[in-house]
Short mmCIF file of C-alpha atoms in Angstrom, two decimals:
data_model
loop_
_atom_site.label_atom_id
_atom_site.label_comp_id
_atom_site.label_asym_id
_atom_site.label_seq_id
_atom_site.Cartn_x
_atom_site.Cartn_y
_atom_site.Cartn_z
CA MET A 1 21.47 8.51 19.57
CA GLU A 2 22.97 11.16 17.50
CA ALA A 3 25.03 8.37 15.81
CA ALA A 4 21.42 7.09 14.61
CA ARG A 5 20.71 10.44 13.16
CA ALA A 6 23.75 10.66 11.08
CA GLU A 7 23.60 7.14 9.89
CA ILE A 8 19.96 6.72 9.25
CA THR A 9 18.60 10.03 7.75
CA ASP A 10 15.12 8.59 6.29
CA LEU A 11 12.90 9.10 9.20
CA ASP A 12 10.63 6.46 7.59
CA THR A 13 13.39 3.54 7.72
CA PRO A 14 11.97 0.59 9.73
CA LEU A 15 13.98 0.19 12.83
CA PHE A 16 13.74 -2.72 15.07
CA VAL A 17 15.54 -2.24 18.41
CA TYR A 18 16.59 -4.75 21.10
CA CYS A 19 19.09 -5.08 24.04
CA ARG A 20 19.57 -7.76 26.69
CA SER A 21 16.40 -7.57 28.67
CA GLY A 22 14.23 -5.15 26.74
CA ASN A 23 14.38 -2.33 29.04
CA ARG A 24 16.98 -0.22 27.45
CA SER A 25 15.45 -0.85 23.91
CA GLY A 26 12.34 0.43 25.34
CA HIS A 27 13.88 3.71 26.24
CA ALA A 28 15.63 3.81 22.95
CA VAL A 29 12.34 3.38 21.00
CA THR A 30 10.93 6.21 22.92
CA TRP A 31 13.89 8.42 22.04
CA LEU A 32 13.96 7.69 18.36
CA LYS A 33 10.19 8.26 18.16
CA GLN A 34 10.84 11.69 19.75
CA ALA A 35 13.53 12.34 17.10
CA GLY A 36 10.96 11.80 14.37
CA TYR A 37 11.46 8.26 13.30
CA SER A 38 8.16 6.85 12.44
CA LYS A 39 8.70 3.08 12.03
CA VAL A 40 10.30 2.05 15.36
CA GLN A 41 9.74 -1.10 17.04
CA ASN A 42 10.98 -2.57 20.49
CA ILE A 43 11.46 -6.35 19.85
CA GLY A 44 12.43 -6.99 23.31
CA GLY A 45 15.20 -8.80 25.02
CA ILE A 46 17.69 -11.04 23.26
CA ALA A 47 17.87 -13.01 26.46
CA ASN A 48 14.61 -14.54 25.87
CA TYR A 49 15.05 -15.20 22.10
CA SER A 50 15.34 -18.73 21.12
CA GLY A 51 15.43 -18.68 17.22
CA LYS A 52 18.27 -18.97 14.91
CA THR A 53 20.48 -15.78 14.66
CA GLU A 54 23.11 -14.70 11.88
#
């Protein structure tokens, strides 16, 4: 997660976090909020996503 701090210095940057199932992204959201990021959202697991991707 230190990589996030180095890459995203503005703590008000909107962040959308996902993983395969949604569990690890939930942990990541908790850490990011504890690190001071204010606009963090867990969008869940990509395994359940059925929309278009880029």
